[in-house]
Amino acid sequence: MGEIENGEADRITTDVHEQKCSLVCECTSPEANSGKDNLLNTVFRNPIYKFYRFPSSDNKWICVREQMAESSMSFHIPKQLLSLYLKEDTRRIEQLKELGDLSPHWDNLRQNVLAHYEEMVSVYQESLVELEKHTGSSFKSSCSKGEKSLEFVPINLHLQRMRVHSQKLKDALYDVITIGAPTAHSQGFKNGGLRRLLSRFEAEKKNTGYQCIYYSPENTAKAKEILSSINHLQPLISSHTDLLLNSAKQQCAESLKNSLKTLSETTEQFVRSFKDQLVSNALLALSTARPSCASTKLTDPLNDTEDNKSPKQENLHQITRQDSIPQLSDYDEEEWDRVWANVGKSLNCIIAMTDRLLEQGNSTRENKTECSSEEITSQQNGDWYEQLYPLIITLKDCVQEVVDRAKKSMTFVVFQELACGLPQCLQLTFRRDVVFSQALSGLTCGFIIKLHSSLHNEAFLHQLHTVGLLVQYEGLLSTYSDEVGMLEDMSIGISDLRHVAFKITEAKSEDVLPVVTGRRESFMVEVKLPTKMFELLPQEIKDGKLLYIHPVFFNIGINEQQTIAERFGDTSLQESINQENLEHLEEYYRMCTEKVPSECPQLMQEQSDLKELLENLHQNTQAKKRKNVEIMWLAATICRKMNGVRFTCCKSAKDRTSMSVTLEQCQILRDEHDLHKDFFVRALECMRSGQAQGVLNESDDPEKGCVTDNKPTSRHFYPVALLLVSSHLLVVWLILSLALLLAKYQ
């Protein structure tokens, strides 16, 4: 902050005694940044700076540097996600085709699913091509929120950073990520958002008549997880068996032991993946869908008498409600158990043979002086490669047989969800992908900035790899009209971030952009750090431990539409979201107090404060109070005290978001840095003013190129307090506001 006090002091136009706050300078040039940090310069671009000096309660200066920067994550993350979506859906199409021959009923359903899948893949490809062609600004402005080609890109994703230098705290950083609500604007909200649509879809899926088998969302998710495990573990087993044979060929005992240990661990993990009744039930269901069962007369299990049901029919009735599945099958239920167990038996044979070969090798070295005939026999017994090779081939064959059966059965389970809900199922998947892409872009930006600013905070790093990272979203959406759908989208998008894990690696080149891998419901983001930064991390993080996310979301509508919703509408959605996320926040607090008490003394010192804050937050979420902004302040304070990442969102991350962020910054200056109480409002006005030293240039507008005439202005609206007096005034207010808006645009 020396540059403020020395280089710009002559530009201060007022002093403390005149009771005015001052904007020292503004800067938009890249030179304002040191340029030495490759990571931040890659992730954040086009920074805008403002420098302030405010008086403290003891008549000292509080020096503030405010920074806003765009993020390259706005386009970088969506492009990677689209590639992963395409890869996953293309693989799913192949798996559906590999199901083999099906009866006419099931084959017709499969062809229908494939047609819709191929159509969705085409849409993803077009979106990826459009994003690859994009040049210019590194963020999406609010006037582009409805553009189909940019629907995967978050709106107005920015870093808002405040650096404070005061007598109380010499150098303090406060970061807030601002982003437009993650939602599918281009798809509209006529039927609501994801929260309502998913609930309705699940209810309808249970009543699809006799078309398909119903599997719960948990079983469908489990099937996708097993398919993912197959794709991951089978190549590993193959590579580990090759390493084992290579060690046997070289007759290297130590290498043989290590290779066997790795193979054993991977194979045991592979076997455990299929230790679930879902696989056996799905194999039975698939066998009944084969053409050989098509000629069997279909019967309605709901109309059959209990006396006529065979044990096999009762077993099938547990996995289906529909009568499109023939109730007879030639499938041997014990056959899968034998196939599955053969993998473990084959591994045990390899372990036994390896142990015997190692013992023979040891005895050979101990008896070097014995006769030549015995040496020949020992050499024959010691031909490790030839003795292990047939056992390895048997293991691979057993693994392949399990993979073939399990992959088809789990694909059949996933197929049921698609067949039961076309086209709604894939439409919901697409909408969820759009919302998640926007949410993950912001999360990655927040994770990187938090990690970068806390590399020297050992307590935070320990908390990060022990418990995970708290991410708190502050929503300012109303519960009225289209914003209800936005709120429903946003709540699901933030909830889906629980399936995201981060992994920190050492950068091997100048490219430090994060890399996303994985599949839906299980993504991993690899964050690359330069060597000097990477060396500061705990060993657990260096070793590649996955770092998990704990998102919480609190929403309070604050605009004039929320006034209408509270007087004439419904706010139950907001209340339920806040109560659900309070439970998640309390659970995270409990995990912190249990797992990191000794390593995080600061957290323990503030434990009593946190407990009191959580109790206040609980009381406020239960209270029926209109526009209870106390919830937002309490949640933000708890987040900062627990080393979390802060997000502030509204529809477009402009008016409401900027008002909230500047208010929060002034509250921090008051509570943490002793801002003089008489200057709170003036400091707030100074931060919100664009005319402290002249009007900002067009180049300073973070939404340059957007049609500013279309932005709503609060000058058209009267104070809310008057509207609460009478509903008649509310009607008058609506009529006058509409008349003013029409006059303006005409």
PDB file of C-alpha atoms in Angstrom, residues 142-143 145 483 559-561 650-652 654-656 703 706-717 737 741 744-745:
ATOM      1  CA  SER A 142     -25.709 -10.221 -19.279  1.00  0.00           C
ATOM      2  CA  CYS A 143     -27.127  -9.140 -22.630  1.00  0.00           C
ATOM      3  CA  LYS A 145     -27.533 -14.668 -21.385  1.00  0.00           C
ATOM      4  CA  GLU A 483     -36.665 -16.081 -11.088  1.00  0.00           C
ATOM      5  CA  ASN A 559     -35.838  -6.551  -5.107  1.00  0.00           C
ATOM      6  CA  GLU A 560     -39.297  -5.178  -5.793  1.00  0.00           C
ATOM      7  CA  GLN A 561     -40.435  -8.508  -7.257  1.00  0.00           C
ATOM      8  CA  CYS A 650     -28.248 -12.617  -8.752  1.00  0.00           C
ATOM      9  CA  LYS A 651     -29.844 -12.956 -12.179  1.00  0.00           C
ATOM     10  CA  SER A 652     -27.034 -11.213 -14.056  1.00  0.00           C
ATOM     11  CA  LYS A 654     -24.842  -6.662 -11.870  1.00  0.00           C
ATOM     12  CA  ASP A 655     -27.092  -4.377  -9.835  1.00  0.00           C
ATOM     13  CA  ARG A 656     -28.117  -6.509  -6.864  1.00  0.00           C
ATOM     14  CA  GLU A 703     -19.916  -4.900 -19.601  1.00  0.00           C
ATOM     15  CA  CYS A 706     -23.674  -4.370 -23.953  1.00  0.00           C
ATOM     16  CA  VAL A 707     -26.630  -2.110 -24.672  1.00  0.00           C
ATOM     17  CA  THR A 708     -26.812  -0.066 -21.498  1.00  0.00           C
ATOM     18  CA  ASP A 709     -30.163   1.439 -22.407  1.00  0.00           C
ATOM     19  CA  ASN A 710     -31.789  -1.906 -21.728  1.00  0.00           C
ATOM     20  CA  LYS A 711     -30.599  -2.010 -18.129  1.00  0.00           C
ATOM     21  CA  PRO A 712     -33.339  -1.425 -15.569  1.00  0.00           C
ATOM     22  CA  THR A 713     -32.968   1.618 -13.402  1.00  0.00           C
ATOM     23  CA  SER A 714     -34.091   1.952  -9.816  1.00  0.00           C
ATOM     24  CA  ARG A 715     -35.146   5.581 -10.418  1.00  0.00           C
ATOM     25  CA  HIS A 716     -38.465   4.303 -11.757  1.00  0.00           C
ATOM     26  CA  PHE A 717     -39.414   2.711  -8.450  1.00  0.00           C
ATOM     27  CA  SER A 737     -43.598   2.171 -13.265  1.00  0.00           C
ATOM     28  CA  LEU A 741     -40.749   2.299 -18.778  1.00  0.00           C
ATOM     29  CA  LYS A 744     -38.582   5.645 -21.992  1.00  0.00           C
ATOM     30  CA  TYR A 745     -38.419   2.949 -24.677  1.00  0.00           C
TER      31      TYR A 745
END
